[in-house]
């Protein structure tokens, strides 16, 4: 039997054993490609990269799917501002994102499907939800009826008041007069005049945000997946809604383990494109070795929020130099690092162990490699 990892599960609100089968099916919510990769994006995807590396190290194969949300309001808004086609903007920003991921030594994913590729899948998926009585049509849109899904809210564990606040803050349009309940969410809705539209039996329009990931996960990975995640800001409404509509459509458990990553703050506020308080990876790469950027990310716990500080990059540039000076094998240290990763991806503990070994003149080669830091 393969070694067991311990991972925090958002739905169970506890650190629990993560014991997938030989092939691990993993879905991570990817980018909306309308701007450059910032530190928050990178921290999320590097956390899942560390997880994949340890699973492969244990002996699993990993099939990780990371979508590209190229049908979404922020992309359309930015394309209008620039006077370009939304798919052209998406393609250029997706390519920039991939360059950053390669530079940060992230493992390639099994697939990175675009939402725009899944329109037939989405139409069929919505039909399944309607047929099973979990959705309704109103005002040219199709909505998911949360009153029909008894466990709605159980994954996040949020109160109705908190769910309403997050839905309002994160595009849930809780005052939509066509909804039966303010927490009901859109599966399909009419497009604006300058937005893409596809024909359906409910009228021309485009998919809602949440349905895109459900349809892609079902198409690429099947009914039930081992692990699903993204930033903690996706817990609600995105992932709660994904779970509800997926299980409503198939009648099966959607996700066995929910894993969410931290938020990064700058100037007292969460890094976000809307606030403009961002540190971009391609800008950091102009000054720093990408390996030191990766170290700066993983010196933090993947699920504990942290703040950008001015000495973060110089500190990790110096750390990289010390590790490079100790680029020799050390099997004993590797076992220590494995133990840290098996303890809820304790990368700070793993880095501290490698720092201590480097300071003592001991080798750190394989241990750094397990963290995705190639010293060769």
mmCIF file of C-alpha atoms in Angstrom:
data_model
loop_
_atom_site.group_PDB
_atom_site.id
_atom_site.type_symbol
_atom_site.label_atom_id
_atom_site.label_comp_id
_atom_site.label_asym_id
_atom_site.label_seq_id
_atom_site.Cartn_x
_atom_site.Cartn_y
_atom_site.Cartn_z
ATOM 1 C CA UNK A 1 0.000 0.000 0.000
ATOM 2 C CA UNK A 2 1.319 3.450 -0.915
ATOM 3 C CA UNK A 3 2.298 5.903 1.776
ATOM 4 C CA UNK A 4 -0.488 8.148 3.056
ATOM 5 C CA UNK A 5 -0.357 11.921 3.022
ATOM 6 C CA UNK A 6 -2.259 14.135 5.437
ATOM 7 C CA UNK A 7 -4.046 17.056 3.783
ATOM 8 C CA UNK A 8 -6.536 19.635 4.962
ATOM 9 C CA UNK A 9 -9.979 19.070 3.427
ATOM 10 C CA UNK A 10 -12.106 22.203 3.193
ATOM 11 C CA UNK A 11 -15.376 20.259 3.281
ATOM 12 C CA UNK A 12 -14.437 18.304 6.412
ATOM 13 C CA UNK A 13 -12.627 21.269 7.957
ATOM 14 C CA UNK A 14 -9.849 18.993 9.188
ATOM 15 C CA UNK A 15 -6.513 17.495 8.194
ATOM 16 C CA UNK A 16 -7.354 13.988 6.999
ATOM 17 C CA UNK A 17 -5.570 11.137 5.192
ATOM 18 C CA UNK A 18 -5.398 11.572 1.436
ATOM 19 C CA UNK A 19 -5.385 8.060 -0.002
ATOM 20 C CA UNK A 20 -6.188 8.200 -3.728
ATOM 21 C CA UNK A 21 -5.905 5.247 -6.078
ATOM 22 C CA UNK A 22 -2.846 4.706 -8.276
ATOM 23 C CA UNK A 23 -4.004 7.381 -10.733
ATOM 24 C CA UNK A 24 -4.919 10.639 -9.029
ATOM 25 C CA UNK A 25 -7.592 12.686 -10.799
ATOM 26 C CA UNK A 26 -7.100 16.363 -9.988
ATOM 27 C CA UNK A 27 -8.831 19.517 -11.206
ATOM 28 C CA UNK A 28 -7.567 23.005 -10.416
ATOM 29 C CA UNK A 29 -9.360 26.182 -11.393
ATOM 30 C CA UNK A 30 -7.122 28.099 -13.775
ATOM 31 C CA UNK A 31 -6.851 31.660 -14.957
ATOM 32 C CA UNK A 32 -9.219 34.069 -16.630
ATOM 33 C CA UNK A 33 -6.675 35.182 -19.246
ATOM 34 C CA UNK A 34 -6.964 38.952 -19.394
ATOM 35 C CA UNK A 35 -3.754 40.056 -17.652
ATOM 36 C CA UNK A 36 -0.319 38.827 -16.540
ATOM 37 C CA UNK A 37 0.291 36.145 -13.919
ATOM 38 C CA UNK A 38 0.568 37.675 -10.467
ATOM 39 C CA UNK A 39 2.045 36.251 -7.288
ATOM 40 C CA UNK A 40 -1.339 35.039 -6.033
ATOM 41 C CA UNK A 41 -1.909 32.983 -9.176
ATOM 42 C CA UNK A 42 1.574 31.515 -8.945
ATOM 43 C CA UNK A 43 1.227 30.614 -5.262
ATOM 44 C CA UNK A 44 -1.934 28.645 -5.997
ATOM 45 C CA UNK A 45 -0.526 26.666 -8.899
ATOM 46 C CA UNK A 46 2.836 26.039 -7.233
ATOM 47 C CA UNK A 47 1.019 24.545 -4.206
ATOM 48 C CA UNK A 48 -0.697 22.024 -6.491
ATOM 49 C CA UNK A 49 2.600 21.450 -8.261
ATOM 50 C CA UNK A 50 4.268 20.516 -4.952
ATOM 51 C CA UNK A 51 1.383 18.132 -4.245
ATOM 52 C CA UNK A 52 1.766 16.505 -7.661
ATOM 53 C CA UNK A 53 5.509 16.096 -7.168
ATOM 54 C CA UNK A 54 5.082 14.321 -3.851
ATOM 55 C CA UNK A 55 2.311 12.075 -5.214
ATOM 56 C CA UNK A 56 4.551 11.103 -8.133
ATOM 57 C CA UNK A 57 7.419 10.572 -5.688
ATOM 58 C CA UNK A 58 5.219 8.167 -3.705
ATOM 59 C CA UNK A 59 4.449 6.220 -6.881
ATOM 60 C CA UNK A 60 1.162 7.649 -8.160
ATOM 61 C CA UNK A 61 0.432 8.921 -11.611
ATOM 62 C CA UNK A 62 -1.385 12.242 -11.655
ATOM 63 C CA UNK A 63 -3.860 13.494 -14.221
ATOM 64 C CA UNK A 64 -4.223 17.183 -13.489
ATOM 65 C CA UNK A 65 -6.612 19.353 -15.481
ATOM 66 C CA UNK A 66 -6.364 23.140 -15.181
ATOM 67 C CA UNK A 67 -8.993 25.049 -17.129
ATOM 68 C CA UNK A 68 -8.782 28.408 -18.865
ATOM 69 C CA UNK A 69 -11.868 30.573 -18.305
ATOM 70 C CA UNK A 70 -12.050 32.332 -21.663
ATOM 71 C CA UNK A 71 -15.794 33.015 -21.448
ATOM 72 C CA UNK A 72 -16.167 35.448 -18.556
ATOM 73 C CA UNK A 73 -17.048 39.065 -17.823
ATOM 74 C CA UNK A 74 -13.550 40.384 -16.882
ATOM 75 C CA UNK A 75 -12.109 39.091 -20.159
ATOM 76 C CA UNK A 76 -14.861 40.756 -22.186
ATOM 77 C CA UNK A 77 -14.409 44.043 -20.322
ATOM 78 C CA UNK A 78 -10.646 44.098 -20.920
ATOM 79 C CA UNK A 79 -11.060 43.143 -24.594
ATOM 80 C CA UNK A 80 -13.483 46.062 -25.042
ATOM 81 C CA UNK A 81 -11.010 48.435 -23.403
ATOM 82 C CA UNK A 82 -8.205 47.290 -25.703
ATOM 83 C CA UNK A 83 -10.385 47.063 -28.819
ATOM 84 C CA UNK A 84 -9.371 43.453 -29.519
ATOM 85 C CA UNK A 85 -11.233 40.175 -29.955
ATOM 86 C CA UNK A 86 -11.663 38.427 -26.615
ATOM 87 C CA UNK A 87 -10.160 35.166 -27.914
ATOM 88 C CA UNK A 88 -7.071 36.974 -29.213
ATOM 89 C CA UNK A 89 -6.572 38.568 -25.796
ATOM 90 C CA UNK A 90 -7.131 35.198 -24.106
ATOM 91 C CA UNK A 91 -4.591 33.452 -26.334
ATOM 92 C CA UNK A 92 -1.862 36.032 -25.719
ATOM 93 C CA UNK A 93 -2.363 36.093 -21.960
ATOM 94 C CA UNK A 94 -2.594 32.310 -21.743
ATOM 95 C CA UNK A 95 0.756 32.081 -23.549
ATOM 96 C CA UNK A 96 2.273 34.567 -21.095
ATOM 97 C CA UNK A 97 0.923 32.538 -18.183
ATOM 98 C CA UNK A 98 2.423 29.338 -19.606
ATOM 99 C CA UNK A 99 5.811 31.026 -19.962
ATOM 100 C CA UNK A 100 5.687 31.991 -16.298
ATOM 101 C CA UNK A 101 4.726 28.447 -15.239
ATOM 102 C CA UNK A 102 7.587 26.970 -17.265
ATOM 103 C CA UNK A 103 10.011 29.464 -15.744
ATOM 104 C CA UNK A 104 8.818 28.512 -12.250
ATOM 105 C CA UNK A 105 9.418 24.842 -13.124
ATOM 106 C CA UNK A 106 5.779 23.812 -12.739
ATOM 107 C CA UNK A 107 5.048 20.335 -14.049
ATOM 108 C CA UNK A 108 2.988 20.319 -17.251
ATOM 109 C CA UNK A 109 -0.680 19.551 -16.682
ATOM 110 C CA UNK A 110 -2.482 16.746 -18.499
ATOM 111 C CA UNK A 111 -4.886 19.220 -20.103
ATOM 112 C CA UNK A 112 -5.691 22.932 -19.983
ATOM 113 C CA UNK A 113 -9.052 23.088 -21.771
ATOM 114 C CA UNK A 114 -10.725 26.370 -22.552
ATOM 115 C CA UNK A 115 -14.291 27.028 -21.492
ATOM 116 C CA UNK A 116 -15.099 28.033 -25.073
ATOM 117 C CA UNK A 117 -14.288 24.464 -26.145
ATOM 118 C CA UNK A 118 -17.016 23.044 -23.923
ATOM 119 C CA UNK A 119 -20.197 24.720 -25.169
ATOM 120 C CA UNK A 120 -21.750 21.446 -26.434
ATOM 121 C CA UNK A 121 -20.806 19.763 -23.133
ATOM 122 C CA UNK A 122 -22.305 22.661 -21.178
ATOM 123 C CA UNK A 123 -25.577 22.529 -23.105
ATOM 124 C CA UNK A 124 -25.857 18.811 -22.402
ATOM 125 C CA UNK A 125 -24.943 19.312 -18.759
ATOM 126 C CA UNK A 126 -27.625 21.961 -18.255
ATOM 127 C CA UNK A 127 -30.130 19.631 -19.891
ATOM 128 C CA UNK A 128 -29.261 16.957 -17.314
ATOM 129 C CA UNK A 129 -29.752 19.386 -14.415
ATOM 130 C CA UNK A 130 -33.110 20.533 -15.826
ATOM 131 C CA UNK A 131 -34.271 16.971 -16.455
ATOM 132 C CA UNK A 132 -33.511 16.016 -12.854
ATOM 133 C CA UNK A 133 -35.570 18.939 -11.538
ATOM 134 C CA UNK A 134 -32.768 21.055 -10.061
ATOM 135 C CA UNK A 135 -33.055 24.043 -12.403
ATOM 136 C CA UNK A 136 -35.654 26.351 -13.921
ATOM 137 C CA UNK A 137 -35.986 28.804 -16.804
ATOM 138 C CA UNK A 138 -36.878 32.443 -16.239
ATOM 139 C CA UNK A 139 -36.344 35.677 -18.159
ATOM 140 C CA UNK A 140 -34.314 33.990 -20.898
ATOM 141 C CA UNK A 141 -31.913 32.441 -18.383
ATOM 142 C CA UNK A 142 -31.565 29.055 -16.718
ATOM 143 C CA UNK A 143 -30.965 29.041 -12.955
ATOM 144 C CA UNK A 144 -29.954 26.368 -10.471
ATOM 145 C CA UNK A 145 -32.571 26.043 -7.714
ATOM 146 C CA UNK A 146 -30.618 25.748 -4.451
ATOM 147 C CA UNK A 147 -33.808 24.893 -2.527
ATOM 148 C CA UNK A 148 -33.856 21.540 -4.345
ATOM 149 C CA UNK A 149 -30.306 20.670 -3.241
ATOM 150 C CA UNK A 150 -30.494 20.013 0.491
ATOM 151 C CA UNK A 151 -26.779 20.112 1.233
ATOM 152 C CA UNK A 152 -26.082 23.435 -0.491
ATOM 153 C CA UNK A 153 -23.602 25.302 1.699
ATOM 154 C CA UNK A 154 -22.201 22.225 3.435
ATOM 155 C CA UNK A 155 -18.880 22.204 1.571
ATOM 156 C CA UNK A 156 -18.040 25.781 2.521
ATOM 157 C CA UNK A 157 -19.689 25.567 5.921
ATOM 158 C CA UNK A 158 -20.827 29.171 5.569
ATOM 159 C CA UNK A 159 -24.005 30.607 7.062
ATOM 160 C CA UNK A 160 -26.712 31.856 4.712
ATOM 161 C CA UNK A 161 -25.802 35.421 5.672
ATOM 162 C CA UNK A 162 -22.153 34.844 4.743
ATOM 163 C CA UNK A 163 -23.088 33.096 1.497
ATOM 164 C CA UNK A 164 -25.275 36.035 0.507
ATOM 165 C CA UNK A 165 -22.476 38.490 1.292
ATOM 166 C CA UNK A 166 -19.950 36.537 -0.783
ATOM 167 C CA UNK A 167 -22.408 36.032 -3.635
ATOM 168 C CA UNK A 168 -23.031 39.778 -3.760
ATOM 169 C CA UNK A 169 -19.304 40.548 -3.632
ATOM 170 C CA UNK A 170 -18.299 37.918 -6.206
ATOM 171 C CA UNK A 171 -20.737 38.423 -9.055
ATOM 172 C CA UNK A 172 -23.718 36.438 -7.785
ATOM 173 C CA UNK A 173 -26.260 39.173 -8.669
ATOM 174 C CA UNK A 174 -28.435 38.377 -5.655
ATOM 175 C CA UNK A 175 -30.994 41.038 -6.647
ATOM 176 C CA UNK A 176 -31.793 39.442 -10.026
ATOM 177 C CA UNK A 177 -35.632 39.652 -10.197
ATOM 178 C CA UNK A 178 -35.845 36.425 -12.223
ATOM 179 C CA UNK A 179 -34.440 34.331 -9.390
ATOM 180 C CA UNK A 180 -36.647 32.400 -7.018
ATOM 181 C CA UNK A 181 -33.995 32.761 -4.321
ATOM 182 C CA UNK A 182 -31.080 35.223 -4.150
ATOM 183 C CA UNK A 183 -28.643 32.282 -3.805
ATOM 184 C CA UNK A 184 -29.845 30.624 -7.006
ATOM 185 C CA UNK A 185 -27.145 30.913 -9.648
ATOM 186 C CA UNK A 186 -27.016 31.187 -13.423
ATOM 187 C CA UNK A 187 -26.364 28.163 -15.619
ATOM 188 C CA UNK A 188 -27.122 29.971 -18.894
ATOM 189 C CA UNK A 189 -28.009 33.580 -19.640
ATOM 190 C CA UNK A 190 -28.385 36.003 -22.562
ATOM 191 C CA UNK A 191 -25.242 37.671 -23.897
ATOM 192 C CA UNK A 192 -24.729 41.396 -24.272
ATOM 193 C CA UNK A 193 -24.707 42.685 -27.867
ATOM 194 C CA UNK A 194 -20.907 42.642 -28.136
ATOM 195 C CA UNK A 195 -20.399 39.329 -26.331
ATOM 196 C CA UNK A 196 -20.231 35.843 -27.883
ATOM 197 C CA UNK A 197 -23.498 33.929 -28.041
ATOM 198 C CA UNK A 198 -24.423 30.335 -28.789
ATOM 199 C CA UNK A 199 -27.833 28.969 -29.702
ATOM 200 C CA UNK A 200 -29.731 26.719 -27.313
ATOM 201 C CA UNK A 201 -33.311 25.652 -26.753
ATOM 202 C CA UNK A 202 -33.445 28.265 -23.964
ATOM 203 C CA UNK A 203 -32.366 31.039 -26.306
ATOM 204 C CA UNK A 204 -29.061 32.431 -27.544
ATOM 205 C CA UNK A 205 -26.557 33.316 -24.865
ATOM 206 C CA UNK A 206 -23.547 32.085 -22.946
ATOM 207 C CA UNK A 207 -22.820 29.878 -19.937
ATOM 208 C CA UNK A 208 -22.591 31.020 -16.366
ATOM 209 C CA UNK A 209 -19.218 30.947 -14.656
ATOM 210 C CA UNK A 210 -19.713 27.862 -12.471
ATOM 211 C CA UNK A 211 -21.106 25.519 -15.116
ATOM 212 C CA UNK A 212 -17.951 25.793 -17.231
ATOM 213 C CA UNK A 213 -15.776 23.983 -14.687
ATOM 214 C CA UNK A 214 -18.376 21.300 -13.978
ATOM 215 C CA UNK A 215 -18.706 20.458 -17.660
ATOM 216 C CA UNK A 216 -14.944 20.431 -18.219
ATOM 217 C CA UNK A 217 -14.271 18.291 -15.136
ATOM 218 C CA UNK A 218 -16.891 15.768 -16.219
ATOM 219 C CA UNK A 219 -15.561 15.693 -19.782
ATOM 220 C CA UNK A 220 -11.884 15.434 -18.886
ATOM 221 C CA UNK A 221 -11.915 13.405 -15.650
ATOM 222 C CA UNK A 222 -15.290 11.715 -15.228
ATOM 223 C CA UNK A 223 -18.054 11.820 -12.642
ATOM 224 C CA UNK A 224 -15.953 11.757 -9.450
ATOM 225 C CA UNK A 225 -12.506 13.288 -9.000
ATOM 226 C CA UNK A 226 -10.007 12.773 -6.199
ATOM 227 C CA UNK A 227 -9.062 16.381 -5.519
ATOM 228 C CA UNK A 228 -10.329 19.763 -6.614
ATOM 229 C CA UNK A 229 -9.172 23.189 -5.640
ATOM 230 C CA UNK A 230 -8.113 26.741 -6.267
ATOM 231 C CA UNK A 231 -7.717 29.868 -4.181
ATOM 232 C CA UNK A 232 -9.776 30.133 -1.008
ATOM 233 C CA UNK A 233 -11.795 32.940 -2.617
ATOM 234 C CA UNK A 234 -13.307 30.265 -4.895
ATOM 235 C CA UNK A 235 -14.830 28.246 -2.041
ATOM 236 C CA UNK A 236 -18.024 30.268 -2.397
ATOM 237 C CA UNK A 237 -19.822 30.731 -4.643
ATOM 238 C CA UNK A 238 -17.767 28.974 -7.312
ATOM 239 C CA UNK A 239 -16.895 25.620 -5.795
ATOM 240 C CA UNK A 240 -20.047 25.300 -3.717
ATOM 241 C CA UNK A 241 -22.079 25.877 -6.874
ATOM 242 C CA UNK A 242 -19.899 23.515 -8.903
ATOM 243 C CA UNK A 243 -20.457 20.751 -6.384
ATOM 244 C CA UNK A 244 -24.207 21.300 -6.284
ATOM 245 C CA UNK A 245 -24.805 21.308 -10.032
ATOM 246 C CA UNK A 246 -22.404 18.421 -10.676
ATOM 247 C CA UNK A 247 -24.009 16.139 -8.118
ATOM 248 C CA UNK A 248 -27.462 17.255 -9.243
ATOM 249 C CA UNK A 249 -26.593 16.265 -12.813
ATOM 250 C CA UNK A 250 -24.935 12.910 -12.127
ATOM 251 C CA UNK A 251 -26.299 11.763 -8.786
ATOM 252 C CA UNK A 252 -22.731 10.898 -7.744
ATOM 253 C CA UNK A 253 -20.166 12.486 -5.416
ATOM 254 C CA UNK A 254 -18.307 15.147 -7.365
ATOM 255 C CA UNK A 255 -15.111 15.603 -5.316
ATOM 256 C CA UNK A 256 -13.534 13.395 -2.653
ATOM 257 C CA UNK A 257 -11.147 16.033 -1.295
ATOM 258 C CA UNK A 258 -11.329 19.833 -1.511
ATOM 259 C CA UNK A 259 -8.019 21.712 -1.234
ATOM 260 C CA UNK A 260 -7.821 25.501 -1.169
ATOM 261 C CA UNK A 261 -4.876 27.864 -1.057
ATOM 262 C CA UNK A 262 -4.136 31.099 0.763
ATOM 263 C CA UNK A 263 -4.592 34.710 -0.217
ATOM 264 C CA UNK A 264 -1.614 37.055 -0.489
ATOM 265 C CA UNK A 265 -1.862 40.644 0.743
ATOM 266 C CA UNK A 266 -0.099 43.841 -0.218
ATOM 267 C CA UNK A 267 -0.572 47.293 1.300
ATOM 268 C CA UNK A 268 -3.120 45.823 3.701
ATOM 269 C CA UNK A 269 -5.411 44.464 0.973
ATOM 270 C CA UNK A 270 -5.688 41.131 -0.817
ATOM 271 C CA UNK A 271 -3.754 41.150 -4.071
ATOM 272 C CA UNK A 272 -6.290 41.500 -6.848
ATOM 273 C CA UNK A 273 -6.554 42.894 -10.333
ATOM 274 C CA UNK A 274 -9.470 45.104 -9.312
ATOM 275 C CA UNK A 275 -7.345 46.837 -6.638
ATOM 276 C CA UNK A 276 -4.199 46.925 -8.744
ATOM 277 C CA UNK A 277 -1.949 45.936 -5.804
ATOM 278 C CA UNK A 278 -0.148 43.193 -7.675
ATOM 279 C CA UNK A 279 3.316 41.744 -8.061
ATOM 280 C CA UNK A 280 3.657 40.199 -11.513
ATOM 281 C CA UNK A 281 5.787 37.110 -12.091
ATOM 282 C CA UNK A 282 7.192 38.278 -15.428
ATOM 283 C CA UNK A 283 8.338 41.530 -13.766
ATOM 284 C CA UNK A 284 10.048 39.609 -10.938
ATOM 285 C CA UNK A 285 11.772 37.398 -13.511
ATOM 286 C CA UNK A 286 13.497 40.456 -14.972
ATOM 287 C CA UNK A 287 15.489 40.775 -11.737
ATOM 288 C CA UNK A 288 15.458 37.398 -9.993
ATOM 289 C CA UNK A 289 16.215 33.779 -10.832
ATOM 290 C CA UNK A 290 12.833 32.024 -11.159
ATOM 291 C CA UNK A 291 14.023 29.450 -8.623
ATOM 292 C CA UNK A 292 14.235 32.171 -5.979
ATOM 293 C CA UNK A 293 10.685 33.279 -6.869
ATOM 294 C CA UNK A 294 9.504 29.707 -6.325
ATOM 295 C CA UNK A 295 11.324 29.626 -2.978
ATOM 296 C CA UNK A 296 9.718 32.912 -1.955
ATOM 297 C CA UNK A 297 6.314 31.336 -2.544
ATOM 298 C CA UNK A 298 6.883 27.995 -0.844
ATOM 299 C CA UNK A 299 8.569 29.391 2.260
ATOM 300 C CA UNK A 300 4.940 30.118 3.232
ATOM 301 C CA UNK A 301 2.300 27.581 4.238
ATOM 302 C CA UNK A 302 -0.006 26.970 1.289
ATOM 303 C CA UNK A 303 -3.190 27.702 3.244
ATOM 304 C CA UNK A 304 -2.106 30.501 5.585
ATOM 305 C CA UNK A 305 -2.605 34.030 4.235
ATOM 306 C CA UNK A 306 0.561 36.120 4.074
ATOM 307 C CA UNK A 307 1.758 39.630 3.230
ATOM 308 C CA UNK A 308 4.250 40.764 0.619
ATOM 309 C CA UNK A 309 7.383 42.237 2.193
ATOM 310 C CA UNK A 310 10.215 44.114 0.510
ATOM 311 C CA UNK A 311 12.944 41.725 1.670
ATOM 312 C CA UNK A 312 11.125 38.602 0.461
ATOM 313 C CA UNK A 313 12.981 38.318 -2.840
ATOM 314 C CA UNK A 314 16.472 39.317 -1.625
ATOM 315 C CA UNK A 315 16.115 36.803 1.204
ATOM 316 C CA UNK A 316 15.263 33.986 -1.172
ATOM 317 C CA UNK A 317 17.891 34.964 -3.710
ATOM 318 C CA UNK A 318 20.426 34.527 -0.898
ATOM 319 C CA UNK A 319 18.798 31.224 0.093
ATOM 320 C CA UNK A 320 19.141 29.925 -3.458
ATOM 321 C CA UNK A 321 22.861 30.757 -3.483
ATOM 322 C CA UNK A 322 23.379 28.751 -0.289
ATOM 323 C CA UNK A 323 21.459 25.792 -1.696
ATOM 324 C CA UNK A 324 23.448 25.939 -4.949
ATOM 325 C CA UNK A 325 26.656 25.746 -2.925
ATOM 326 C CA UNK A 326 25.334 22.498 -1.375
ATOM 327 C CA UNK A 327 24.106 20.816 -4.554
ATOM 328 C CA UNK A 328 25.170 17.318 -3.498
ATOM 329 C CA UNK A 329 23.147 14.168 -2.708
ATOM 330 C CA UNK A 330 21.832 13.588 0.805
ATOM 331 C CA UNK A 331 19.287 10.722 1.055
ATOM 332 C CA UNK A 332 18.731 11.239 4.785
ATOM 333 C CA UNK A 333 17.588 14.821 4.277
ATOM 334 C CA UNK A 334 15.246 13.707 1.500
ATOM 335 C CA UNK A 335 13.358 11.506 3.970
ATOM 336 C CA UNK A 336 12.963 14.449 6.336
ATOM 337 C CA UNK A 337 11.581 16.626 3.546
ATOM 338 C CA UNK A 338 9.158 13.867 2.513
ATOM 339 C CA UNK A 339 7.854 13.721 6.083
ATOM 340 C CA UNK A 340 7.223 17.470 6.046
ATOM 341 C CA UNK A 341 5.335 17.308 2.734
ATOM 342 C CA UNK A 342 3.215 14.427 4.011
ATOM 343 C CA UNK A 343 2.217 16.661 6.937
ATOM 344 C CA UNK A 344 -0.256 18.863 5.044
ATOM 345 C CA UNK A 345 2.384 20.070 2.556
ATOM 346 C CA UNK A 346 4.563 21.661 5.220
ATOM 347 C CA UNK A 347 6.883 23.451 2.799
ATOM 348 C CA UNK A 348 8.109 25.942 5.452
ATOM 349 C CA UNK A 349 9.302 22.991 7.555
ATOM 350 C CA UNK A 350 10.895 21.362 4.520
ATOM 351 C CA UNK A 351 12.725 24.579 3.610
ATOM 352 C CA UNK A 352 13.931 25.055 7.183
ATOM 353 C CA UNK A 353 15.376 21.518 7.135
ATOM 354 C CA UNK A 354 17.149 22.192 3.837
ATOM 355 C CA UNK A 355 18.443 25.540 5.116
ATOM 356 C CA UNK A 356 19.894 23.816 8.178
ATOM 357 C CA UNK A 357 21.558 21.137 6.060
ATOM 358 C CA UNK A 358 23.073 23.727 3.707
ATOM 359 C CA UNK A 359 24.352 25.742 6.672
ATOM 360 C CA UNK A 360 26.002 22.582 8.049
ATOM 361 C CA UNK A 361 27.721 21.911 4.733
ATOM 362 C CA UNK A 362 25.510 18.918 3.919
ATOM 363 C CA UNK A 363 24.007 18.098 0.536
ATOM 364 C CA UNK A 364 20.512 19.276 -0.435
ATOM 365 C CA UNK A 365 20.249 18.210 -4.087
ATOM 366 C CA UNK A 366 17.366 15.687 -4.119
ATOM 367 C CA UNK A 367 15.419 17.522 -1.413
ATOM 368 C CA UNK A 368 15.454 20.760 -3.381
ATOM 369 C CA UNK A 369 14.390 18.848 -6.494
ATOM 370 C CA UNK A 370 11.356 17.420 -4.681
ATOM 371 C CA UNK A 371 10.296 21.014 -4.017
ATOM 372 C CA UNK A 372 10.739 21.783 -7.709
ATOM 373 C CA UNK A 373 14.005 23.678 -7.268
ATOM 374 C CA UNK A 374 16.501 22.263 -9.737
ATOM 375 C CA UNK A 375 20.052 22.940 -8.531
ATOM 376 C CA UNK A 376 21.774 21.218 -11.460
#
